[in-house]
Coordinates of C-alpha atoms in Angstrom, one line a residue:
Chain N
X120 CA -68.1 2.5 -24.8
X121 CA -71.3 0.5 -25.0
X122 CA -71.0 -1.2 -21.6
X123 CA -74.3 -0.7 -19.7
X124 CA -74.5 1.2 -16.5
X125 CA -75.3 -1.2 -13.6
X126 CA -77.3 0.6 -10.9
X127 CA -79.3 -0.9 -8.0
X128 CA -79.6 -4.3 -9.7
X129 CA -80.7 -2.8 -13.0
X130 CA -78.8 -2.1 -16.2
X131 CA -79.2 1.0 -18.3
X132 CA -77.9 1.7 -21.8
X133 CA -78.0 5.5 -21.5
X134 CA -75.8 7.3 -19.0
X135 CA -77.9 10.4 -19.4
X136 CA -80.8 10.8 -16.9
X137 CA -83.3 13.6 -17.5
X138 CA -85.9 15.5 -15.4
X139 CA -89.4 16.4 -16.5
X140 CA -89.8 19.8 -14.8
X141 CA -90.1 23.3 -16.2
X142 CA -90.9 22.4 -19.8
X143 CA -93.0 24.9 -21.8
X144 CA -95.5 22.1 -22.7
X145 CA -95.7 18.3 -22.3
X146 CA -95.3 17.6 -26.0
X147 CA -92.0 19.4 -26.0
X148 CA -90.9 17.5 -22.9
X149 CA -91.7 14.2 -24.5
X150 CA -89.9 15.1 -27.7
X151 CA -86.8 16.3 -25.7
X152 CA -86.7 13.1 -23.6
X153 CA -86.9 11.0 -26.7
X154 CA -84.1 13.0 -28.4
X155 CA -82.0 12.6 -25.2
X156 CA -82.1 8.8 -25.5
X157 CA -82.6 8.7 -21.7
X158 CA -84.1 5.7 -20.0
X159 CA -84.2 7.1 -16.5
X160 CA -86.6 10.0 -16.1
X161 CA -87.2 11.8 -12.8
X162 CA -90.5 12.8 -11.4
X163 CA -91.7 14.7 -8.3
X164 CA -94.5 13.8 -5.8
X165 CA -97.1 16.5 -5.3
X166 CA -100.7 16.9 -4.2
X167 CA -103.3 16.5 -6.9
X168 CA -104.7 19.9 -7.6
X169 CA -108.4 19.4 -6.8
X170 CA -109.4 22.8 -8.1
X171 CA -108.3 22.3 -11.6
X172 CA -110.3 20.6 -14.4
X173 CA -107.1 19.2 -15.8
X174 CA -105.7 17.0 -13.1
X175 CA -103.5 14.9 -15.3
X176 CA -100.2 13.8 -13.7
X177 CA -97.0 13.4 -15.7
X178 CA -97.9 9.8 -16.4
X179 CA -100.6 11.0 -18.8
X180 CA -97.8 12.1 -21.1
X181 CA -95.0 9.6 -20.2
X182 CA -95.4 5.9 -20.8
X183 CA -94.1 4.1 -17.7
X184 CA -93.4 1.0 -19.8
X185 CA -91.0 3.0 -21.9
X186 CA -89.1 5.0 -19.3
X187 CA -87.7 4.1 -15.9
X188 CA -89.4 6.5 -13.4
X189 CA -87.1 7.8 -10.8
X190 CA -89.1 9.7 -8.2
X191 CA -87.4 12.4 -6.2
X192 CA -87.9 14.0 -2.8
X193 CA -87.3 17.5 -4.2
X194 CA -88.6 20.3 -2.0
X195 CA -88.0 18.3 1.3
X196 CA -86.1 20.1 4.0
X197 CA -86.0 17.4 6.7
X198 CA -85.2 13.7 6.8
X199 CA -88.7 12.9 8.0
X200 CA -90.3 14.8 5.2
X201 CA -88.0 13.1 2.6
X202 CA -88.8 9.7 4.0
X203 CA -92.6 10.5 3.8
X204 CA -92.3 11.5 0.1
X205 CA -90.2 8.4 -0.7
X206 CA -92.8 6.1 0.8
X207 CA -95.6 7.8 -1.1
X208 CA -93.5 7.5 -4.3
X209 CA -92.9 3.8 -3.8
X210 CA -96.6 3.2 -3.2
X211 CA -97.3 4.4 -6.8
X212 CA -96.0 1.0 -7.6
X213 CA -93.3 1.4 -10.2
X214 CA -89.9 0.6 -8.5
X215 CA -88.1 1.0 -5.2
X216 CA -85.7 3.6 -6.5
X217 CA -85.7 7.1 -5.0
X218 CA -83.6 10.2 -5.8
X219 CA -83.2 11.4 -2.3
X220 CA -82.9 15.1 -1.7
X221 CA -82.9 16.8 1.7
X222 CA -82.4 20.5 1.0
X223 CA -80.6 22.6 3.6
X224 CA -80.8 26.1 2.2
X225 CA -83.5 27.9 0.2
X226 CA -81.2 30.2 -1.6
X227 CA -78.6 27.8 -3.0
X228 CA -80.7 24.5 -2.6
X229 CA -77.5 22.9 -1.3
X230 CA -78.2 19.7 0.6
X231 CA -78.5 19.2 4.4
X232 CA -75.8 16.5 4.5
X233 CA -76.7 15.5 8.1
X234 CA -80.4 15.0 7.3
X235 CA -79.5 13.3 4.0
X236 CA -77.5 10.6 5.8
X237 CA -80.3 10.0 8.3
X238 CA -82.9 9.7 5.6
X239 CA -80.6 7.5 3.4
X240 CA -80.0 5.0 6.3
X241 CA -83.7 4.7 7.0
X242 CA -84.7 4.3 3.4
X243 CA -82.0 1.7 2.7
X244 CA -83.3 -0.3 5.7
X245 CA -86.8 -0.1 4.2
X246 CA -85.5 -1.7 1.0
X247 CA -85.2 1.4 -1.2
X248 CA -82.5 1.8 -3.8
X249 CA -81.3 5.2 -2.7
X250 CA -79.7 7.6 -5.2
X251 CA -78.5 10.5 -2.9
X252 CA -78.2 14.0 -4.3
X253 CA -75.4 15.6 -2.4
X254 CA -72.7 18.3 -2.7
X255 CA -69.2 17.6 -4.1
X256 CA -67.8 16.7 -0.7
X257 CA -65.8 13.4 -0.5
X258 CA -66.5 12.7 3.2
X259 CA -70.3 13.0 2.8
X260 CA -70.1 10.9 -0.3
X261 CA -68.3 8.2 1.6
X262 CA -70.8 8.3 4.4
X263 CA -73.7 7.9 1.9
X264 CA -72.0 4.9 0.4
X265 CA -71.5 3.4 3.9
X266 CA -75.2 4.0 4.5
X267 CA -75.9 1.6 1.6
X268 CA -76.9 4.1 -1.2
X269 CA -77.1 2.5 -4.6
X270 CA -75.5 5.6 -6.2
X271 CA -74.2 9.0 -5.0
X272 CA -75.1 12.0 -7.0
X273 CA -72.8 15.0 -6.4
X274 CA -73.7 18.3 -7.9
X275 CA -71.6 19.9 -10.7
X276 CA -73.0 23.3 -9.5
X277 CA -76.3 24.4 -7.8
X278 CA -79.6 23.1 -9.1
X279 CA -80.9 25.1 -12.0
X280 CA -77.8 27.3 -12.1
X281 CA -76.3 26.1 -15.4
X282 CA -72.8 27.0 -14.1
X283 CA -71.3 23.8 -15.3
X284 CA -68.7 21.7 -13.5
X285 CA -67.2 24.0 -10.8
X286 CA -64.9 21.5 -9.2
X287 CA -63.6 18.7 -11.4
X288 CA -61.1 17.7 -8.8
X289 CA -63.8 17.0 -6.2
X290 CA -65.8 14.9 -8.6
X291 CA -62.8 12.9 -9.7
X292 CA -61.8 12.3 -6.1
X293 CA -65.3 11.1 -5.3
X294 CA -65.3 8.8 -8.3
X295 CA -61.9 7.5 -7.4
X296 CA -62.7 6.7 -3.8
X297 CA -66.3 5.3 -4.0
X298 CA -67.3 1.9 -5.5
X299 CA -71.0 2.7 -6.1
X300 CA -71.9 4.6 -9.4
X301 CA -71.4 8.3 -9.4
X302 CA -74.1 10.2 -11.3
X303 CA -73.4 14.0 -11.4
X304 CA -76.7 15.7 -10.7
X305 CA -77.4 19.4 -11.3
X306 CA -75.6 22.4 -12.7
X307 CA -74.8 21.3 -16.2
X308 CA -75.7 24.1 -18.6
X309 CA -74.7 23.1 -22.1
X310 CA -73.2 20.2 -24.0
X311 CA -69.5 21.1 -23.3
X312 CA -70.4 21.0 -19.5
X313 CA -71.8 17.5 -19.9
X314 CA -68.8 16.3 -22.0
X315 CA -66.2 17.7 -19.5
X316 CA -68.2 16.1 -16.6
X317 CA -68.2 12.7 -18.3
X318 CA -64.5 13.0 -19.0
X319 CA -63.9 13.0 -15.2
X320 CA -64.9 9.3 -15.3
X321 CA -68.3 9.5 -13.6
X322 CA -70.9 7.0 -14.5
X323 CA -73.6 9.3 -15.7
X324 CA -75.3 12.7 -15.5
X325 CA -78.8 13.8 -14.5
X326 CA -80.0 17.1 -15.9
X327 CA -83.3 19.0 -16.3
X328 CA -83.1 22.8 -16.6
X329 CA -80.4 22.6 -19.3
X330 CA -82.9 21.0 -21.6
X331 CA -86.1 22.6 -20.4
X332 CA -84.8 26.1 -20.5
X333 CA -82.8 25.8 -23.8
X334 CA -84.2 27.8 -26.7
X335 CA -84.7 24.5 -28.5
X336 CA -85.0 21.7 -25.9
X337 CA -85.2 18.9 -28.5
X338 CA -82.0 20.0 -30.2
X339 CA -80.2 20.5 -26.9
X340 CA -81.3 17.1 -25.8
X341 CA -79.6 15.7 -29.0
X342 CA -76.5 17.7 -28.1
X343 CA -76.5 16.4 -24.6
X344 CA -76.9 12.8 -25.7
X345 CA -73.9 13.2 -28.0
X346 CA -71.9 15.1 -25.4
X347 CA -72.4 12.4 -22.7
X348 CA -71.4 9.7 -25.2
X349 CA -68.4 11.8 -26.4
X350 CA -67.2 12.5 -22.8
X351 CA -67.6 8.8 -21.8
X352 CA -65.6 7.7 -24.9
X353 CA -62.9 10.3 -24.3
X354 CA -62.5 9.2 -20.7
X355 CA -62.3 5.5 -21.7
X356 CA -59.8 6.4 -24.5
X357 CA -57.5 8.2 -22.1
X358 CA -56.4 11.6 -23.0
X359 CA -52.8 12.6 -24.0
X360 CA -50.5 14.1 -21.5
X361 CA -50.5 17.9 -21.1
X362 CA -47.3 19.7 -22.0
X363 CA -46.2 23.2 -21.4
X364 CA -44.2 23.2 -24.7
X365 CA -45.2 22.6 -28.3
X366 CA -44.3 19.3 -30.0
X367 CA -44.6 19.3 -33.8
X368 CA -47.0 16.9 -35.4
X369 CA -45.2 16.9 -38.7
X370 CA -41.6 15.4 -39.2
X371 CA -38.8 17.8 -38.4
X372 CA -36.7 15.8 -40.9
X373 CA -37.0 16.0 -44.6
X374 CA -37.4 19.8 -44.8
X375 CA -36.1 21.5 -48.0
X376 CA -32.7 23.2 -47.8
X377 CA -33.1 26.9 -47.1
Chain V
X220 CA -130.8 15.6 6.5
X221 CA -127.9 13.3 5.5
X222 CA -125.1 13.2 8.0
X223 CA -121.9 14.6 6.6
X224 CA -118.2 14.2 7.2
X225 CA -116.0 17.2 7.4
X226 CA -112.6 16.3 6.0
X227 CA -109.4 18.1 5.2
X228 CA -108.4 16.9 1.7
X229 CA -105.0 18.2 0.4
X230 CA -105.2 21.0 2.9
X231 CA -108.7 22.1 1.9
X232 CA -112.0 21.6 3.8
X233 CA -114.3 19.1 2.0
X234 CA -117.6 17.7 3.0
X235 CA -118.9 14.2 1.9
X236 CA -122.1 12.4 2.8
X237 CA -121.6 9.9 5.6
X238 CA -120.8 7.0 5.7
X239 CA -117.9 7.1 3.3
X240 CA -114.8 5.1 2.5
X241 CA -111.7 6.5 0.8
X242 CA -112.9 4.9 -2.4
X243 CA -116.1 6.9 -2.1
X244 CA -114.1 10.1 -1.6
X245 CA -112.1 9.4 -4.7
X246 CA -115.3 8.8 -6.7
X247 CA -116.8 12.0 -5.2
X248 CA -113.7 13.9 -6.4
X249 CA -113.8 12.0 -9.8
X250 CA -110.2 10.7 -9.3
X251 CA -109.0 7.4 -10.6
X252 CA -107.6 5.3 -7.7
X253 CA -104.9 3.9 -10.0
X254 CA -103.5 7.4 -10.6
X255 CA -103.1 8.6 -7.0
X256 CA -101.5 7.5 -3.8
X257 CA -103.6 8.1 -0.6
X258 CA -102.5 9.1 2.9
X259 CA -105.0 9.1 5.7
X260 CA -103.9 10.9 8.8
X261 CA -100.3 10.5 7.6
X262 CA -100.5 6.8 7.0
X263 CA -100.4 5.4 3.5
X264 CA -103.5 3.4 2.6
X265 CA -102.8 0.8 -0.2
X266 CA -105.2 0.6 -3.1
X267 CA -106.9 -2.7 -2.1
X268 CA -107.7 -1.1 1.3
X269 CA -109.4 2.0 -0.1
X270 CA -112.9 0.5 -0.4
X271 CA -112.6 -0.9 3.2
X272 CA -111.2 2.2 4.9
X273 CA -114.0 4.2 6.5
X274 CA -113.6 7.9 6.9
X275 CA -114.3 9.7 10.2
X276 CA -115.2 13.3 10.8
X277 CA -112.0 15.5 11.0
X278 CA -109.8 13.1 9.0
X279 CA -106.9 14.5 7.0
X280 CA -106.5 13.0 3.6
X281 CA -103.6 13.6 1.2
X282 CA -103.9 12.6 -2.5
X283 CA -100.7 12.8 -4.4
X284 CA -99.4 11.8 -7.8
X285 CA -96.3 12.3 -10.0
X286 CA -95.7 15.6 -11.6
X287 CA -92.8 17.0 -13.6
X288 CA -89.6 17.4 -11.6
X289 CA -85.8 17.2 -11.8

């Protein structure tokens, strides 16, 4: 239960990774992240807004000594664009990890799996630890592992949808066939989604909207922390076999005479 | 009249007195060099180089940092 998650040469105690987007205010974000117990926290790379008096980036609120900053390439639609953002992120000087996204469709935010593989190969060659956000397709996941990705991050359902784990079979298959850590990224809506996802045997979950858009993000973060731990423990414990008939839990013998 | 450099900074036209380095531009914009990553004409300029990198008229500069994201 307490075995750490080894990823890209690092070890993490928490299997819950959280995003920092879409919170109502920074104080609520920090409180939710603390309640989640997450060590890995994702951030995006964007232009400094020169026309605003308050130009504080996220690091004004998040202590980079306390959290492991995982920069993403969210919003990138080509391999070249994602590579450019990854290089900028690394230059910030925290770590060589990148959550690689190459988006292929504006409506569903599903990945461009061809562009993703090109970007992954280039970034691995440049020494990045690449965590590749992808769909729940086994063959793409295998190609990303071949490209040298440190982790593969298949979606549970589309980004920000909160639809939960749509295809447990695909996620189990990816986990069974790949050796690198599998971190399910996107789509988890509530604690039961997180628990069911972890019960598939994956190594962790990354979520953002499920916390940021909860009525009470701090309480939901607590629920998610417990759900990820519960799902991991249930997976390791090994569930009972499913039966189509009832089997009594109390002895059939020793009943009173009728 | 002081000669000026016309730059495109984060997609917006900006004018700074010439001569100027990237470090001068950051000071002009009141930005802390430790809190931003700088691209000059699509090439990353590392922090130790900012004070040595002279700007030219027409340069395109991108100043980025980390924001909230998933």
